[in-house]
């Protein structure tokens, strides 16, 4: 992981230097130039495997001394290193920290006139989160000082600076020219920041793309810390790069939320495939959720990609997965986790039983039932009239409802669920019942607050958008369950809710936008499955 990133960032000169040191012995080091990395040199060290009570600890001590001596020989003032041996070599972290502390103190006492003044230890956690500690290696220091730090990642064009020589007949003319140049630079060159709590993950995932952006736009893109990226260069190119990075962050957020939803689905159902020995092997939570969602929405087939890159077509009718490259098939099986019927356990208690093969069931609610009276009361309380209701139908779509519940759980208690109204053309009803509201219809009835799905607090407002399918038919509208979460004011052109600008959670977005935050009457949602069309209301007027 680390070597791959270093090669990617270091560039051709760094990789060429590394290729000259392909056989470093255990307990030995080799030093190369830093290339495009934000350092002058890279020291490559090879550790041994851990063996408690054996020679592993002494090998580590010897390795650390070689590194520190090499730093002095290079006249380095600072060095950053990982907790050597704690990865694949299985050294206990507490042992490594203790050994490092002792060796650093010994070196500081033994070489008080050395150039090395600062040592940064970088600790890599699972999930690519990075924590670092820093200690001083100065003369007379017996107690290391620790504080958070971060080694920046930098992508830039091959030409980072240009020298300008100004010739003129007088010093005043030169001064005037320099002032004009400074004014031009200030007008045309800028720096912008992008912030998000998971920005470092996004940077690592799209590093090659960011390097191309920097090269093509003559930009300097710096991952300053785990949550901040700085972009410097010509104003127009900086804005383009910022927009692209923001899109990357939005995609990452969507993928992460979808991952949470798939994990929730996987708590109820597990898919298996039979290997060459006919053993049942469980799919990962991600693939398991992908397969189950496809089954839930009635797909005949879904394509999946396994961790080794092999692609399979899952055929639900035949219950097999076929390798797209080799044509080989695997038998599949689906099992409920726990008792009952899995996800269907979470369906509302007032739903009428329906065949498992039926995707959608519209159940007419009796006008004398308490359920009808509740819907009618909400309709009237929000500006409608009881005599405008011709019928109320409960929309039963187990697949959509289960995905709505998964989304609700992914919001971790901050869902702020509301019942809101949505008027539509009656021609859209079948599509909505089967596939939910679509953001692709954004703009049909206006986009004053963003390009999302619009829901109204007041039934009287949505009635205006309830249209008949044809002459003699009746207009339709929905009462929907909507997870509005935390919201802010919308704006034209929004494709996602804006950032909260929370210093404790950089890049965290609102869940929805509204027309007037102090007293909302309109809610705009940008995420699929953040809403569920609970009741279809047929109107008469």
Coordinates of C-alpha atoms in Angstrom, one line a residue:
X1 CA 0.0 0.0 0.0
X2 CA 2.6 2.5 1.1
X3 CA 5.1 1.5 -1.7
X4 CA 2.4 1.8 -4.3
X5 CA 1.5 5.3 -3.2
X6 CA 5.1 6.4 -3.1
X7 CA 5.7 5.1 -6.6
X8 CA 2.6 6.8 -7.8
X9 CA 3.6 10.2 -6.3
X10 CA 7.4 9.9 -6.6
X11 CA 7.4 9.9 -10.4
X12 CA 9.7 8.3 -13.0
X13 CA 13.0 9.5 -11.4
X14 CA 12.0 8.0 -8.0
X15 CA 10.9 4.7 -9.5
X16 CA 14.2 4.5 -11.6
X17 CA 16.2 5.1 -8.4
X18 CA 14.3 2.3 -6.6
X19 CA 14.9 -0.1 -9.4
X20 CA 18.6 0.1 -8.7
X21 CA 18.0 -1.4 -5.2
X22 CA 15.8 -4.5 -5.7
X23 CA 17.7 -6.9 -3.4
X24 CA 18.0 -5.2 0.0
X25 CA 19.0 -7.7 2.6
X26 CA 17.0 -8.2 5.9
X27 CA 18.1 -5.7 8.5
X28 CA 19.7 -3.4 5.8
X29 CA 18.8 -0.1 4.2
X30 CA 19.1 1.7 0.8
X31 CA 18.7 5.4 0.1
X32 CA 17.2 7.0 -3.0
X33 CA 16.2 10.4 -4.1
X34 CA 12.7 11.7 -3.3
X35 CA 11.6 12.5 -6.8
X36 CA 8.3 14.3 -6.7
X37 CA 7.8 13.4 -3.1
X38 CA 7.8 16.4 -0.6
X39 CA 11.2 15.2 0.7
X40 CA 14.9 15.1 -0.5
X41 CA 15.5 11.4 0.2
X42 CA 13.7 8.1 0.9
X43 CA 15.4 5.5 3.1
X44 CA 14.2 2.0 2.3
X45 CA 14.5 -0.4 5.2
X46 CA 13.9 -4.2 5.3
X47 CA 12.8 -5.6 8.6
X48 CA 12.5 -9.3 9.7
X49 CA 9.6 -11.3 11.0
X50 CA 8.7 -11.0 14.7
X51 CA 9.9 -13.8 17.0
X52 CA 9.3 -13.3 20.7
X53 CA 12.5 -13.8 22.7
X54 CA 14.5 -14.2 19.5
X55 CA 16.7 -11.8 17.5
X56 CA 13.9 -9.7 15.9
X57 CA 14.1 -6.9 18.5
X58 CA 17.9 -6.6 18.1
X59 CA 17.5 -6.5 14.3
X60 CA 15.0 -3.6 14.7
X61 CA 17.4 -1.7 16.9
X62 CA 20.2 -2.2 14.4
X63 CA 18.0 -1.1 11.6
X64 CA 17.0 2.1 13.5
X65 CA 20.6 3.0 14.1
X66 CA 21.5 2.6 10.4
X67 CA 18.5 4.9 9.5
X68 CA 19.5 7.6 12.0
X69 CA 23.2 7.5 11.0
X70 CA 22.2 7.8 7.3
X71 CA 20.1 10.8 8.2
X72 CA 23.1 12.5 9.8
X73 CA 25.3 11.6 6.8
X74 CA 22.7 13.2 4.5
X75 CA 22.6 16.3 6.8
X76 CA 18.8 15.8 7.2
X77 CA 17.1 17.9 9.8
X78 CA 13.9 15.8 10.0
X79 CA 12.7 12.3 9.1
X80 CA 9.3 10.6 9.0
X81 CA 9.0 6.8 9.4
X82 CA 6.3 4.3 10.1
X83 CA 6.2 2.0 13.1
X84 CA 8.6 -0.4 11.4
X85 CA 7.7 -4.1 11.6
X86 CA 4.1 -3.6 12.8
X87 CA 2.6 -4.5 9.4
X88 CA 3.2 -7.9 7.7
X89 CA 6.1 -8.6 10.0
X90 CA 3.7 -8.8 13.0
X91 CA 5.9 -6.8 15.5
X92 CA 3.7 -5.8 18.5
X93 CA 3.1 -2.1 18.4
X94 CA 3.9 -1.5 22.0
X95 CA 7.3 -3.2 21.6
X96 CA 8.2 -1.1 18.5
X97 CA 7.2 2.1 20.2
X98 CA 9.3 1.2 23.3
X99 CA 12.4 0.2 21.1
X100 CA 12.1 3.4 19.0
X101 CA 11.9 5.6 22.1
X102 CA 15.0 4.0 23.6
X103 CA 17.0 4.1 20.4
X104 CA 16.1 7.7 19.6
X105 CA 17.2 8.8 23.1
X106 CA 20.5 6.8 22.8
X107 CA 21.2 8.4 19.4
X108 CA 20.5 11.9 20.7
X109 CA 22.9 11.4 23.6
X110 CA 25.6 9.8 21.4
X111 CA 25.5 12.4 18.6
X112 CA 24.6 15.7 20.3
X113 CA 26.0 17.7 17.3
X114 CA 24.0 15.8 14.7
X115 CA 21.8 17.6 12.2
X116 CA 18.7 15.5 12.9
X117 CA 16.3 17.6 15.0
X118 CA 12.9 16.0 14.4
X119 CA 11.5 12.5 14.0
X120 CA 7.9 11.9 12.9
X121 CA 6.3 8.5 13.5
X122 CA 3.4 7.7 11.2
X123 CA 0.9 5.1 12.5
X124 CA -1.4 3.5 9.9
X125 CA -4.7 2.2 11.1
X126 CA -7.1 0.0 9.2
X127 CA -9.5 1.9 6.9
X128 CA -6.5 4.1 5.8
X129 CA -7.0 6.5 8.7
X130 CA -3.7 8.0 9.7
X131 CA -2.5 9.0 13.1
X132 CA 1.0 10.3 13.8
X133 CA 3.1 11.1 16.7
X134 CA 6.2 13.4 16.7
X135 CA 9.2 13.4 19.0
X136 CA 12.2 15.7 19.3
X137 CA 15.6 14.2 18.8
X138 CA 17.5 17.1 20.0
X139 CA 20.6 17.2 22.3
X140 CA 19.7 16.9 26.0
X141 CA 16.1 15.9 25.4
X142 CA 15.2 12.9 27.5
X143 CA 11.4 13.0 27.2
X144 CA 9.9 12.8 23.7
X145 CA 7.3 15.4 22.9
X146 CA 4.2 14.1 21.0
X147 CA 1.7 16.0 18.9
X148 CA -0.4 15.3 15.8
X149 CA 1.1 15.9 12.4
X150 CA 0.6 14.9 8.7
X151 CA 3.0 14.4 5.7
X152 CA 1.3 16.2 2.8
X153 CA 0.7 14.6 -0.6
X154 CA 1.5 16.9 -3.5
X155 CA 0.5 16.7 -7.2
X156 CA 1.8 19.4 -9.5
X157 CA 2.8 20.2 -13.1
X158 CA 6.4 19.6 -14.1
X159 CA 7.0 23.4 -14.2
X160 CA 6.3 24.9 -10.8
X161 CA 8.1 28.2 -11.2
X162 CA 9.1 30.6 -14.0
X163 CA 11.9 33.3 -13.7
X164 CA 11.1 36.6 -15.3
X165 CA 13.9 39.0 -16.1
X166 CA 12.8 42.6 -16.5
X167 CA 15.0 45.0 -18.5
X168 CA 14.2 48.8 -18.8
X169 CA 15.9 52.1 -19.2
X170 CA 15.2 53.1 -15.6
X171 CA 14.5 51.6 -12.2
X172 CA 11.1 53.3 -12.1
X173 CA 10.1 51.5 -15.3
X174 CA 11.2 48.2 -13.8
X175 CA 9.3 48.9 -10.6
X176 CA 6.2 49.8 -12.6
X177 CA 6.5 46.6 -14.6
X178 CA 6.9 44.5 -11.5
X179 CA 3.8 46.1 -10.0
X180 CA 1.8 45.2 -13.2
X181 CA 3.1 41.7 -13.0
X182 CA 2.1 41.4 -9.3
X183 CA -1.4 42.8 -10.1
X184 CA -1.8 40.3 -13.0
X185 CA -0.8 37.4 -10.7
X186 CA -3.2 38.5 -8.0
X187 CA -6.0 38.9 -10.5
X188 CA -5.5 35.6 -12.3
X189 CA -3.9 33.2 -9.8
X190 CA -5.8 31.9 -6.8
X191 CA -6.0 29.2 -4.2
X192 CA -9.1 27.3 -3.1
X193 CA -9.7 24.6 -0.5
X194 CA -11.9 21.6 -0.5
X195 CA -12.8 20.1 2.9
X196 CA -14.4 16.8 3.9
X197 CA -14.1 14.4 6.8
X198 CA -13.1 11.5 4.4
X199 CA -11.1 13.6 1.9
X200 CA -7.9 11.6 2.4
X201 CA -9.7 8.4 1.3
X202 CA -11.0 10.2 -1.8
X203 CA -7.5 11.5 -2.6
X204 CA -5.9 8.0 -2.4
X205 CA -8.7 6.5 -4.5
X206 CA -8.4 9.2 -7.3
X207 CA -4.7 10.1 -7.0
X208 CA -3.9 9.3 -10.6
X209 CA -6.8 11.5 -11.8
X210 CA -5.7 14.3 -9.5
X211 CA -2.2 14.1 -10.9
X212 CA -3.6 14.4 -14.4
X213 CA -5.6 17.4 -13.3
X214 CA -2.5 19.1 -11.9
X215 CA -0.4 18.4 -15.0
X216 CA -3.0 19.4 -17.6
X217 CA -4.1 22.6 -15.7
X218 CA -0.6 23.6 -14.5
X219 CA -1.9 23.3 -10.9
X220 CA -0.5 22.5 -7.5
X221 CA -2.8 20.2 -5.6
X222 CA -1.8 19.5 -2.0
X223 CA -3.5 17.2 0.5
X224 CA -2.7 19.4 3.4
X225 CA -4.2 17.0 6.0
X226 CA -6.8 14.2 6.3
X227 CA -9.7 16.6 5.7
X228 CA -8.3 19.4 3.5
X229 CA -7.0 19.8 -0.1
X230 CA -5.5 23.0 -1.4
X231 CA -5.6 23.8 -5.1
X232 CA -3.4 26.6 -6.5
X233 CA -3.1 28.0 -10.0
X234 CA -5.0 30.0 -12.6
X235 CA -8.4 30.9 -11.3
X236 CA -10.4 29.2 -14.1
X237 CA -8.4 26.0 -13.8
X238 CA -8.6 26.0 -10.0
X239 CA -12.4 26.3 -10.1
X240 CA -12.6 23.4 -12.6
X241 CA -10.4 21.2 -10.4
X242 CA -12.4 22.2 -7.3
X243 CA -15.6 21.2 -9.0
X244 CA -14.2 17.9 -10.1
X245 CA -12.8 17.1 -6.6
X246 CA -16.2 18.1 -5.1
X247 CA -17.9 15.6 -7.4
X248 CA -15.5 12.9 -6.4
X249 CA -16.3 13.6 -2.7
X250 CA -20.1 13.4 -3.5
X251 CA -19.7 10.1 -5.2
X252 CA -17.7 8.8 -2.3
X253 CA -20.4 9.9 0.1
X254 CA -23.1 8.2 -2.0
X255 CA -21.0 5.0 -2.2
X256 CA -20.4 5.0 1.5
X257 CA -24.1 5.5 2.3
X258 CA -25.0 2.8 -0.2
X259 CA -22.5 0.5 1.6
X260 CA -24.2 1.1 4.9
X261 CA -27.6 0.3 3.3
X262 CA -26.2 -2.9 1.8
X263 CA -24.7 -3.9 5.1
X264 CA -28.1 -3.4 6.8
X265 CA -29.7 -5.6 4.1
X266 CA -27.1 -8.2 4.7
X267 CA -28.1 -8.5 8.4
X268 CA -31.3 -10.3 7.2
X269 CA -30.3 -12.4 4.2
X270 CA -27.1 -14.2 3.2
X271 CA -26.2 -15.4 -0.3
X272 CA -23.8 -18.3 -0.9
X273 CA -22.0 -19.9 -3.8
X274 CA -20.6 -23.4 -4.1
X275 CA -16.9 -23.6 -4.7
X276 CA -15.1 -26.4 -6.7
X277 CA -15.4 -28.7 -3.6
X278 CA -19.1 -28.0 -3.3
X279 CA -18.6 -26.0 -0.1
X280 CA -20.9 -23.1 0.6
X281 CA -19.0 -19.8 0.6
X282 CA -20.6 -16.7 1.8
X283 CA -20.5 -13.5 -0.3
X284 CA -19.1 -10.4 1.3
X285 CA -21.6 -7.9 2.8
X286 CA -21.2 -5.6 -0.2
X287 CA -21.8 -8.3 -2.9
X288 CA -24.4 -9.9 -0.8
X289 CA -26.4 -6.7 -0.5
X290 CA -26.0 -6.0 -4.2
X291 CA -27.4 -9.4 -5.1
X292 CA -30.3 -9.1 -2.7
X293 CA -31.3 -5.6 -3.8
X294 CA -31.4 -6.8 -7.4
X295 CA -33.6 -9.7 -6.4
X296 CA -35.8 -7.4 -4.4
X297 CA -36.5 -5.0 -7.3
X298 CA -37.3 -7.8 -9.6
X299 CA -34.2 -7.9 -11.8
X300 CA -33.7 -11.2 -13.8
X301 CA -29.9 -10.8 -13.6
X302 CA -27.2 -8.7 -12.0
X303 CA -23.5 -8.4 -12.7
X304 CA -21.0 -8.5 -9.8
X305 CA -17.3 -8.1 -9.6
X306 CA -15.4 -10.1 -6.9
X307 CA -12.3 -9.0 -5.1
X308 CA -10.0 -10.7 -7.5
X309 CA -11.5 -8.8 -10.4
X310 CA -13.5 -11.7 -11.8
X311 CA -16.9 -10.7 -13.1
X312 CA -20.0 -12.9 -12.8
X313 CA -23.6 -12.7 -14.1
X314 CA -26.0 -13.8 -11.4
X315 CA -29.1 -15.5 -12.9
X316 CA -32.0 -15.6 -10.3
X317 CA -34.2 -17.9 -12.3
X318 CA -31.4 -20.5 -12.6
X319 CA -29.8 -19.6 -9.3
X320 CA -26.3 -19.7 -10.8
X321 CA -23.5 -17.2 -11.2
X322 CA -21.7 -17.4 -14.6
X323 CA -18.1 -16.2 -15.0
X324 CA -18.1 -13.7 -17.9
X325 CA -14.6 -14.7 -19.0
X326 CA -14.6 -18.5 -18.6
X327 CA -18.3 -19.4 -18.8
X328 CA -18.0 -21.5 -15.7
X329 CA -21.0 -21.5 -13.4
X330 CA -21.5 -21.6 -9.6
X331 CA -24.6 -22.8 -7.9
X332 CA -26.2 -20.2 -5.6
X333 CA -28.3 -20.4 -2.5
X334 CA -30.1 -17.7 -0.4
X335 CA -30.7 -18.1 3.3
X336 CA -32.6 -16.0 5.8
X337 CA -30.6 -15.0 8.9
X338 CA -32.5 -15.8 12.1
X339 CA -36.2 -16.8 12.0
X340 CA -39.0 -15.5 10.0
X341 CA -38.8 -13.9 6.6
X342 CA -35.9 -11.5 7.0
X343 CA -36.5 -8.0 5.7
X344 CA -40.2 -8.7 5.5
X345 CA -40.3 -8.7 9.3
X346 CA -39.9 -5.0 9.2
X347 CA -42.9 -4.3 6.9
X348 CA -45.8 -2.4 8.5
X349 CA -48.2 -4.4 10.5
X350 CA -51.2 -2.9 8.7
X351 CA -50.1 -4.3 5.3
X352 CA -52.2 -6.9 3.6
X353 CA -50.4 -10.2 2.7
X354 CA -49.4 -10.3 -0.9
X355 CA -47.7 -13.0 -3.1
X356 CA -43.9 -12.9 -3.0
X357 CA -43.8 -12.7 -6.8
X358 CA -45.9 -9.5 -6.8
X359 CA -43.7 -6.4 -6.7
X360 CA -46.5 -3.9 -6.0
X361 CA -49.9 -4.2 -4.4
X362 CA -52.3 -1.3 -4.2
X363 CA -54.7 -1.9 -1.4
X364 CA -57.8 0.3 -1.2
X365 CA -58.3 1.6 2.3
X366 CA -61.9 1.4 3.6
X367 CA -63.4 4.9 4.3
X368 CA -64.7 3.7 7.6
X369 CA -61.3 2.4 8.9
X370 CA -59.1 4.3 11.4
X371 CA -56.3 4.2 8.8
X372 CA -58.4 6.1 6.3
X373 CA -59.5 8.6 8.9
X374 CA -55.9 9.3 9.9
X375 CA -54.9 10.0 6.3
X376 CA -58.0 12.2 5.8
X377 CA -57.3 14.1 9.0
X378 CA -53.7 14.8 7.8
X379 CA -54.9 15.8 4.4
X380 CA -57.5 18.3 5.8
X381 CA -55.1 19.6 8.4
X382 CA -52.7 20.5 5.5
X383 CA -55.2 22.5 3.5
X384 CA -57.1 19.8 1.7
X385 CA -60.9 19.2 1.9
X386 CA -62.5 15.9 2.9
X387 CA -64.8 16.1 -0.2
X388 CA -61.7 16.3 -2.5
X389 CA -60.7 12.7 -1.5
X390 CA -62.2 10.2 -3.9
X391 CA -60.1 7.2 -2.6
X392 CA -57.0 6.3 -0.6
X393 CA -54.8 3.3 -1.6
X394 CA -52.0 1.9 0.5
X395 CA -48.9 1.4 -1.7
X396 CA -47.3 -1.9 -0.7
X397 CA -43.9 -2.4 -2.3
X398 CA -41.8 -4.6 0.0
X399 CA -38.6 -3.9 -2.0
X400 CA -38.8 -0.1 -1.9
X401 CA -39.9 -0.1 1.7
X402 CA -37.0 -2.3 2.8
X403 CA -34.5 0.0 1.0
X404 CA -36.2 3.0 2.6
X405 CA -35.7 1.3 6.1
X406 CA -32.1 0.7 5.2
X407 CA -31.6 4.3 4.3
X408 CA -33.3 5.4 7.6
X409 CA -31.0 3.2 9.6
X410 CA -27.9 4.6 7.8
X411 CA -28.9 8.1 9.1
X412 CA -28.2 6.8 12.7
X413 CA -31.2 8.3 14.5
X414 CA -31.1 11.7 12.7
X415 CA -33.8 10.9 10.1
X416 CA -36.5 13.4 11.2
X417 CA -39.2 11.4 9.4
X418 CA -42.2 13.4 8.1
X419 CA -45.3 12.8 6.1
X420 CA -45.4 15.1 3.1
X421 CA -47.3 15.5 -0.2
X422 CA -46.3 15.1 -3.8
X423 CA -48.5 16.0 -6.8
X424 CA -47.8 14.3 -10.1
X425 CA -49.1 13.5 -13.5
X426 CA -51.3 10.4 -13.3
X427 CA -49.2 9.0 -16.2
X428 CA -46.3 8.7 -13.7
X429 CA -48.1 6.6 -11.1
X430 CA -47.2 3.1 -12.3
X431 CA -43.5 4.1 -12.6
X432 CA -43.5 5.6 -9.1
X433 CA -45.3 2.6 -7.5
X434 CA -42.7 0.3 -9.0
X435 CA -39.5 2.3 -8.8
X436 CA -40.1 5.3 -6.5
X437 CA -40.0 9.0 -7.2
X438 CA -37.4 9.9 -9.8
X439 CA -35.0 12.8 -9.7
X440 CA -34.9 12.7 -13.4
X441 CA -38.2 14.5 -13.4
X442 CA -36.5 17.5 -11.7
X443 CA -37.5 20.7 -13.6
X444 CA -41.0 19.5 -14.6
X445 CA -42.5 21.7 -11.9
X446 CA -39.6 24.0 -11.2
X447 CA -36.1 23.8 -9.7
X448 CA -36.0 27.0 -7.6
X449 CA -34.3 25.2 -4.7
X450 CA -32.3 22.5 -6.5
X451 CA -32.5 19.5 -8.8
X452 CA -34.1 17.0 -6.5
X453 CA -37.5 15.5 -5.7
X454 CA -39.9 18.1 -4.3
X455 CA -42.3 17.4 -1.4
X456 CA -44.8 19.9 0.1
X457 CA -45.9 20.3 3.7
X458 CA -49.4 21.4 2.5
X459 CA -51.8 19.1 0.6
X460 CA -53.4 22.3 -0.8
X461 CA -50.1 23.1 -2.7
X462 CA -49.5 19.6 -4.1
X463 CA -53.1 19.4 -5.4
X464 CA -52.1 22.1 -8.0
X465 CA -49.6 19.6 -9.5
X466 CA -52.0 16.5 -9.4
X467 CA -52.9 16.0 -13.1
X468 CA -55.3 13.6 -14.9
X469 CA -54.0 10.9 -17.2
X470 CA -56.8 11.7 -19.8
X471 CA -60.2 13.2 -20.0
X472 CA -62.6 11.5 -17.7
X473 CA -59.9 10.2 -15.4
X474 CA -59.1 11.5 -11.9
X475 CA -56.0 13.4 -10.7
X476 CA -53.5 11.6 -8.4
X477 CA -51.1 12.7 -5.6
X478 CA -49.1 10.9 -2.9
X479 CA -48.7 11.1 0.8
X480 CA -45.1 10.0 1.4
X481 CA -42.8 9.2 4.2
X482 CA -39.7 11.4 3.8
X483 CA -36.5 11.4 5.8
X484 CA -35.7 15.1 5.8
X485 CA -32.9 14.9 8.5
X486 CA -31.1 18.2 8.9
X487 CA -31.9 20.9 6.3
X488 CA -30.9 24.3 5.0
X489 CA -32.1 26.7 2.4
X490 CA -31.9 25.5 -1.2
X491 CA -30.8 27.3 -4.3
X492 CA -31.1 26.9 -8.1
X493 CA -28.8 24.3 -9.7
X494 CA -28.0 22.3 -6.5
X495 CA -27.4 18.7 -7.3
X496 CA -26.8 17.8 -3.6
X497 CA -27.3 19.5 -0.3
X498 CA -24.6 22.0 0.6
X499 CA -21.9 21.4 3.3
X500 CA -22.7 22.2 6.9
X501 CA -19.3 23.9 7.3
X502 CA -18.9 22.2 10.7
X503 CA -15.3 22.5 11.8
X504 CA -15.6 19.2 13.8
X505 CA -17.0 17.4 10.7
X506 CA -15.5 19.1 7.6
X507 CA -17.3 18.4 4.4
X508 CA -20.4 16.9 6.2
X509 CA -23.5 17.8 4.1
X510 CA -27.1 18.5 5.1
X511 CA -29.7 15.8 4.4
X512 CA -32.1 18.0 2.5
X513 CA -32.9 21.6 1.5
X514 CA -36.0 23.7 2.0
X515 CA -37.6 26.9 0.9
X516 CA -37.6 28.7 4.3
X517 CA -35.5 27.1 7.0
X518 CA -37.4 28.8 9.8
X519 CA -40.8 27.6 8.6
X520 CA -40.4 25.2 5.7
X521 CA -43.3 24.4 3.3
X522 CA -41.2 22.7 0.7
X523 CA -38.6 19.9 1.1
X524 CA -36.2 18.9 -1.6
X525 CA -34.5 15.4 -1.5
X526 CA -31.5 14.4 -3.5
X527 CA -30.9 10.8 -2.4
X528 CA -32.7 7.7 -3.8
X529 CA -34.6 5.7 -1.1
X530 CA -34.8 8.7 1.2
X531 CA -38.6 8.7 0.6
X532 CA -41.4 6.1 0.3
X533 CA -44.7 6.7 -1.5
X534 CA -47.0 5.5 1.4
X535 CA -50.4 6.3 0.1
X536 CA -51.8 7.1 -3.4
X537 CA -54.6 9.6 -3.1
X538 CA -57.2 9.9 -6.0
X539 CA -58.9 13.2 -6.0
X540 CA -62.2 14.6 -7.2
X541 CA -62.9 18.3 -7.9

